[in-house]
Short mmCIF file of C-alpha atoms in Angstrom, two decimals:
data_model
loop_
_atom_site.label_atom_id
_atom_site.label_comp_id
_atom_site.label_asym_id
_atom_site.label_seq_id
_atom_site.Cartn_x
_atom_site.Cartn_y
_atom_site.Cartn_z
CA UNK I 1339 -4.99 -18.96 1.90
CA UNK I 1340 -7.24 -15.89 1.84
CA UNK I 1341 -5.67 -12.91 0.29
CA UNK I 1342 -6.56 -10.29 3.12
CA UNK I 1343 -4.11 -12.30 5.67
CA UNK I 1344 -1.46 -10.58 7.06
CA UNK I 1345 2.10 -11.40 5.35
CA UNK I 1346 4.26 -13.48 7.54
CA UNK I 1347 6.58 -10.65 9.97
CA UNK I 1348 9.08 -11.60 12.78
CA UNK I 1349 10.49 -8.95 15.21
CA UNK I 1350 14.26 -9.29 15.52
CA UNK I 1351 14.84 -10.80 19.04
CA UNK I 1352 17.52 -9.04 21.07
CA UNK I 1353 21.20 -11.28 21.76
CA UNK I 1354 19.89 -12.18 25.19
CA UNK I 1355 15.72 -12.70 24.49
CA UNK I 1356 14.79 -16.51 25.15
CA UNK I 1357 11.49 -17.97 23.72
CA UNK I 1358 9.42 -17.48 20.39
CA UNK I 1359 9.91 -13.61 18.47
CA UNK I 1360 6.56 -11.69 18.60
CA UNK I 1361 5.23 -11.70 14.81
CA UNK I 1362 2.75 -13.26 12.41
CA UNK I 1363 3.12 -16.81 10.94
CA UNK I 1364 0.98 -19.63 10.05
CA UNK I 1365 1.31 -23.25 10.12
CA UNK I 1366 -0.82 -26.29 8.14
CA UNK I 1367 -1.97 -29.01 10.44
CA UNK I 1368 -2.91 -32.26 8.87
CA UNK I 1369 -4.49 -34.93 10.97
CA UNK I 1370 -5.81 -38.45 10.35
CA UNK I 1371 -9.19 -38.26 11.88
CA UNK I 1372 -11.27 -41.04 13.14
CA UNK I 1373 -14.71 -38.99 13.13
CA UNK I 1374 -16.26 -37.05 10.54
CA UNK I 1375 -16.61 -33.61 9.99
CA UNK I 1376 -16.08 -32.92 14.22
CA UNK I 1377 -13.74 -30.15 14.84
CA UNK I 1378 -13.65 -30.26 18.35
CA UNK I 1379 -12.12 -34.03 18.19
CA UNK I 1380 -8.99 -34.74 20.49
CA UNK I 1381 -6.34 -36.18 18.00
CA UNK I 1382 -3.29 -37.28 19.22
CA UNK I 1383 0.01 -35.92 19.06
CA UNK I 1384 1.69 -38.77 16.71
CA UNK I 1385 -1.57 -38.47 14.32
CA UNK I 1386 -0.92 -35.33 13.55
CA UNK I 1387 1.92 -33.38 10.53
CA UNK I 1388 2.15 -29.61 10.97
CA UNK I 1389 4.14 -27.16 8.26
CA UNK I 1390 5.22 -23.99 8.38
CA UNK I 1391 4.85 -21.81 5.88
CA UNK I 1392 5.55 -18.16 4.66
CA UNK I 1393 3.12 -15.89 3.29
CA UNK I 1394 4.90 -12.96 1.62
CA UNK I 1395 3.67 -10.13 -0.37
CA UNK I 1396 5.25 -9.44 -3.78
CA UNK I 1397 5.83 -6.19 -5.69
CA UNK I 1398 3.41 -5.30 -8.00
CA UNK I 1399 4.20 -5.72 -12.00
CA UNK I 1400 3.71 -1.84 -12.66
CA UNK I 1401 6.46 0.34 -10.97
CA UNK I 1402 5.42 4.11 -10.24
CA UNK I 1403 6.93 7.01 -11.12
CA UNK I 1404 9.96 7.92 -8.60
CA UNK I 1405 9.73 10.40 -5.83
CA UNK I 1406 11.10 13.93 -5.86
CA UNK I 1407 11.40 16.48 -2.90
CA UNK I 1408 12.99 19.62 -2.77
CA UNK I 1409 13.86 22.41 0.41
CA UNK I 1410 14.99 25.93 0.02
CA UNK I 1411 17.08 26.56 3.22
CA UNK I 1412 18.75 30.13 4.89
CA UNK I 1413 20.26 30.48 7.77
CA UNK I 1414 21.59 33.48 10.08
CA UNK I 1415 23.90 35.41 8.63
CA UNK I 1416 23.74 34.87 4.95
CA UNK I 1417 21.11 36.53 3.38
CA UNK I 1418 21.18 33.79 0.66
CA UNK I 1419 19.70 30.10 0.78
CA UNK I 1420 20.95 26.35 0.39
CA UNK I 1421 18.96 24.62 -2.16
CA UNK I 1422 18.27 20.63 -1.72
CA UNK I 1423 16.57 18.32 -4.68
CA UNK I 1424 16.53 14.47 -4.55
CA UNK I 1425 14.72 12.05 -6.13
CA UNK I 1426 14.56 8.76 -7.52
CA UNK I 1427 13.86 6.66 -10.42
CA UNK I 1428 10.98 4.98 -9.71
CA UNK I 1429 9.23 4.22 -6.08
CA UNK I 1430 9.92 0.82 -5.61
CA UNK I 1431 13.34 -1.26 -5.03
CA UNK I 1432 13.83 -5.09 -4.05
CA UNK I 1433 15.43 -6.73 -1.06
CA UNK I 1434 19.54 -6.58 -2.28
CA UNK I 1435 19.26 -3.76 -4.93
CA UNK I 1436 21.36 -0.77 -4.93
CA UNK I 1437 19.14 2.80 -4.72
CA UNK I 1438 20.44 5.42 -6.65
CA UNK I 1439 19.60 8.76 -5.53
CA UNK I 1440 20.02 12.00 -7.69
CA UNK I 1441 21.15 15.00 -5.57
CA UNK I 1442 21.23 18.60 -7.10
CA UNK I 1443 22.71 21.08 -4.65
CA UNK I 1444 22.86 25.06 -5.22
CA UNK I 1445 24.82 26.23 -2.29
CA UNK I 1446 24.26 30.23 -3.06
CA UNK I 1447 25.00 30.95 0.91
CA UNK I 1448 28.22 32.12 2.27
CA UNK I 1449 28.54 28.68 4.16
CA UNK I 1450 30.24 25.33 3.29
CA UNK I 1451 28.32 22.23 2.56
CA UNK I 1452 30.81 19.97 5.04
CA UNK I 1453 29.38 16.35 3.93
CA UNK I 1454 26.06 14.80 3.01
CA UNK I 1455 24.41 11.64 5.06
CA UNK I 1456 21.74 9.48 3.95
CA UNK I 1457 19.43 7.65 6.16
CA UNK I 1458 17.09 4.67 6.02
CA UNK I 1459 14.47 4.48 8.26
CA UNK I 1460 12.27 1.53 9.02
CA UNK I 1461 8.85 2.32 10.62
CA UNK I 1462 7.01 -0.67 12.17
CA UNK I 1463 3.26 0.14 13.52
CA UNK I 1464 1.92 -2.82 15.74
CA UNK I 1465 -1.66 -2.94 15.28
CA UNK I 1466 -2.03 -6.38 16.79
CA UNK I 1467 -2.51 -5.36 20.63
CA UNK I 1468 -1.96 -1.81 20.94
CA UNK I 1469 -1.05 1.21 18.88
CA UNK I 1470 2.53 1.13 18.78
CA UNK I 1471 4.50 2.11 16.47
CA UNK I 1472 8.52 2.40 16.10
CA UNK I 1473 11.43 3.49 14.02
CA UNK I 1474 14.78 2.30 13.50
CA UNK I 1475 17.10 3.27 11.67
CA UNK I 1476 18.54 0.22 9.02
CA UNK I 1477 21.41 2.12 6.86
CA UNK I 1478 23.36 5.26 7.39
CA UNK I 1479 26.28 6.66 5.02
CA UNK I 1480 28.29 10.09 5.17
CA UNK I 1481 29.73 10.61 1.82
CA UNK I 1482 32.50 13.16 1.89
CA UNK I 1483 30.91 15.96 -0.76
CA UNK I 1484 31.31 19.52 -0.40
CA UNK I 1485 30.08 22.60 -1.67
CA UNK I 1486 31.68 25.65 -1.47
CA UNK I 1487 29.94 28.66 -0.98
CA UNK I 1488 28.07 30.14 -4.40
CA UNK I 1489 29.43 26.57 -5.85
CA UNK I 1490 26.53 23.29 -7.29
CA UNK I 1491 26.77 19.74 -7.20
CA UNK I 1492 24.69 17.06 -9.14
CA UNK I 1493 25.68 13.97 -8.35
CA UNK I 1494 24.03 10.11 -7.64
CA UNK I 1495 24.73 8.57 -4.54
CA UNK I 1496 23.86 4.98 -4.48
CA UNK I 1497 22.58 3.13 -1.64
CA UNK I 1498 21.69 -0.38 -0.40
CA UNK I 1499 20.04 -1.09 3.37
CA UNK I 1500 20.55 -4.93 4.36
CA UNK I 1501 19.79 -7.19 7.12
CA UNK I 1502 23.57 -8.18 7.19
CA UNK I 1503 24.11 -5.03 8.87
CA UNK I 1504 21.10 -4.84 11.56
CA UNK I 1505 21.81 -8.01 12.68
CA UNK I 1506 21.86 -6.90 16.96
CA UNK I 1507 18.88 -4.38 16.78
CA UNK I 1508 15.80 -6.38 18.79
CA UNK I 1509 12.72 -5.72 17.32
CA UNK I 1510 13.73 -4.76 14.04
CA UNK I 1511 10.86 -6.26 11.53
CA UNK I 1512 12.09 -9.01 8.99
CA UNK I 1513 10.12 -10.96 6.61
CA UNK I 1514 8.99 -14.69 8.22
CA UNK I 1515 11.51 -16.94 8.68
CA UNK I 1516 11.36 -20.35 7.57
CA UNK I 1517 13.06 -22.58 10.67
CA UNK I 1518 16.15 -21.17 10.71
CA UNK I 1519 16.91 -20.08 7.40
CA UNK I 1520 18.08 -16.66 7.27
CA UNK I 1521 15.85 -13.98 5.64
CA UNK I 1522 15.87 -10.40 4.99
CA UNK I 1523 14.34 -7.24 6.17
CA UNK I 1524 10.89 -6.64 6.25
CA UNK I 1525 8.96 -6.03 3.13
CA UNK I 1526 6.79 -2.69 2.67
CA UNK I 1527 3.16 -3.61 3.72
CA UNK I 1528 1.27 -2.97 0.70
CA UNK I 1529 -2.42 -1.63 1.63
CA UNK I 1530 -5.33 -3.26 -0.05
CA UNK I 1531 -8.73 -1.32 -0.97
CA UNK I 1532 -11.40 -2.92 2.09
CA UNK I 1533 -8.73 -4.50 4.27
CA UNK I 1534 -9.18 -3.12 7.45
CA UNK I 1535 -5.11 -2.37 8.98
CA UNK I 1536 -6.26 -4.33 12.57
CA UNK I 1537 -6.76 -7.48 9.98
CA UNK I 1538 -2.82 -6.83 9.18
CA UNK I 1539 -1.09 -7.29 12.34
CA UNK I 1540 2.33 -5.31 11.39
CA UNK I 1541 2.33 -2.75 9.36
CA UNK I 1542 5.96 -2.03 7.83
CA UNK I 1543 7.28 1.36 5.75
CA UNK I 1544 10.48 2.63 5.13
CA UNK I 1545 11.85 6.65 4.74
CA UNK I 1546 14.82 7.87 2.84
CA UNK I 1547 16.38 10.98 4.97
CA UNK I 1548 19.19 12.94 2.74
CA UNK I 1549 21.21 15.47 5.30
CA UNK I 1550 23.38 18.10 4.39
CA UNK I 1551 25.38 19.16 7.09
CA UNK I 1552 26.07 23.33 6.44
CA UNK I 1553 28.91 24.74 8.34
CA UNK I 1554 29.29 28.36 9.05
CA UNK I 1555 32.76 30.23 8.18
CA UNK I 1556 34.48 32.67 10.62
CA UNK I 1557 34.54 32.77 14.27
CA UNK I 1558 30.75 31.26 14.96
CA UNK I 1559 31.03 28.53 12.34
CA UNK I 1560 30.62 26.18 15.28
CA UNK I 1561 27.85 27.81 16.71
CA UNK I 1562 25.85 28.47 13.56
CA UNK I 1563 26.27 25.10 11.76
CA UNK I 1564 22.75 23.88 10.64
CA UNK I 1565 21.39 20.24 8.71
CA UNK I 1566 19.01 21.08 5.25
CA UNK I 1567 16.86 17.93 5.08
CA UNK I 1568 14.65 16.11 2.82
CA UNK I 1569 12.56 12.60 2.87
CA UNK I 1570 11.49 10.27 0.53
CA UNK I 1571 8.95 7.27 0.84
CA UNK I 1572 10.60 3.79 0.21
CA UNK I 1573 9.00 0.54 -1.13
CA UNK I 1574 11.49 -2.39 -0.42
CA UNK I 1575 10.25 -5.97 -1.54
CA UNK I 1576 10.90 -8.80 -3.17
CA UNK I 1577 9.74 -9.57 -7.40
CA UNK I 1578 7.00 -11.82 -8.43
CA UNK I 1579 8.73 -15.00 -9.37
CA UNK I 1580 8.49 -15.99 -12.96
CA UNK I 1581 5.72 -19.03 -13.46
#
């Protein structure tokens, strides 16, 4: 199979959606043929054995380095700021594995850091028919840190995003099924050097989102609560298999 084909994607039919999921597969049709060499020759039905297969991508052997991002954040009425560092241990995670993500957090405000959330967004970009491109969100966590005012926190929150819990949202992107074996979410689409993205059909990518949610003391705390945010880029797919 050439190597520039797209990888085999379905999109997650809604509970009520009848008829075949919009995505890529590919299927092998054998035929016993009674001419030679004449594509256009009408072959009956019981002549012919078709099989479905996958095509997936797998992770490359060298993992990068991880990905760091940092905010410095004020807000009205404290003259100092909220500052925000996460990263990660290397850029790419498979299907199943937990993510741990290292927080630092110097709160040197006058506010309370109530909680912090984590997000996982999946981004699909249909380049099949028309530009369009999508986001869902596939995992989302408060854990119940604080940080008092002038106080820190460094701390690793771990995280895993699975299909097992996306199971109702219609159009969510999941690797190709195989009948109707179940199978996971999508794998990161993996650009090649000279592939053009139309050749690729679906193009898949995934975004970390770590939220602190600030709340203000006094009378306006309501009013002047504020989020500090930061994102970082997700790979999610499955390892080479061992020859």
């Amino acid at each position: 199979i050439p190597t520039n084909l797209p990888c085999s994607v379905s999109l997650q039919p809604g509970p009520d959606d009848k008829g075949k999921a919009c995505g890529v597969d590919f299927e092998v049709k054998t035929y016993l043929a009674k001419e030679k060499n004449n594509p256009d020759e009408k072959v009956e039905k019981k002549d012919t054995a078709r099989l479905v297969i996958r095509k997936i991508q797998y992770a490359p052997s060298q993992v990068g380095a991880g990905p760091k991002a940092d905010i410095c954040k004020s807000f009205m009425m404290s003259d100092k700021p909220v500052h925000l560092e996460a990263s990660m241990e290397k850029d790419l995670y498979f299907h199943g594995e937990a993510i741990p993500i290292k927080l630092k957090i110097s709160n040197e405000s006058n506010k309370t850091v109530k909680k912090i959330k984590i997000t996982v967004d999946q981004t699909t970009d249909i380049v099949l028919y028309s530009a369009d491109k999508y986001t869902k969100t596939v995992f989302c966590q408060e854990f119940g840190e604080t940080v008092e005012a002038s106080g820190t926190l460094e701390k690793t929150l771990s995280i895993t995003p699975l299909l097992t819990e996306n199971k109702e949202k219609r159009g969510l992107a999941l690797d190709g099924r195989l009948k109707d074996e179940d199978t996971n979410l999508a794998s990161t689409t993996m650009l090649r050097q000279g592939v053009e993205k139309e050749v690729l059909g679906i193009l898949v990518s995934y975004k970390i989102k770590i939220d602190l949610m600030v709340a203000g003391g006094g009378l306006l705390g309501g009013l002047t609560a504020s989020d500090v945010t930061v994102e970082l880029p997700l790979n999610l797919m499955h390892p080479k298999p061992e020859e």
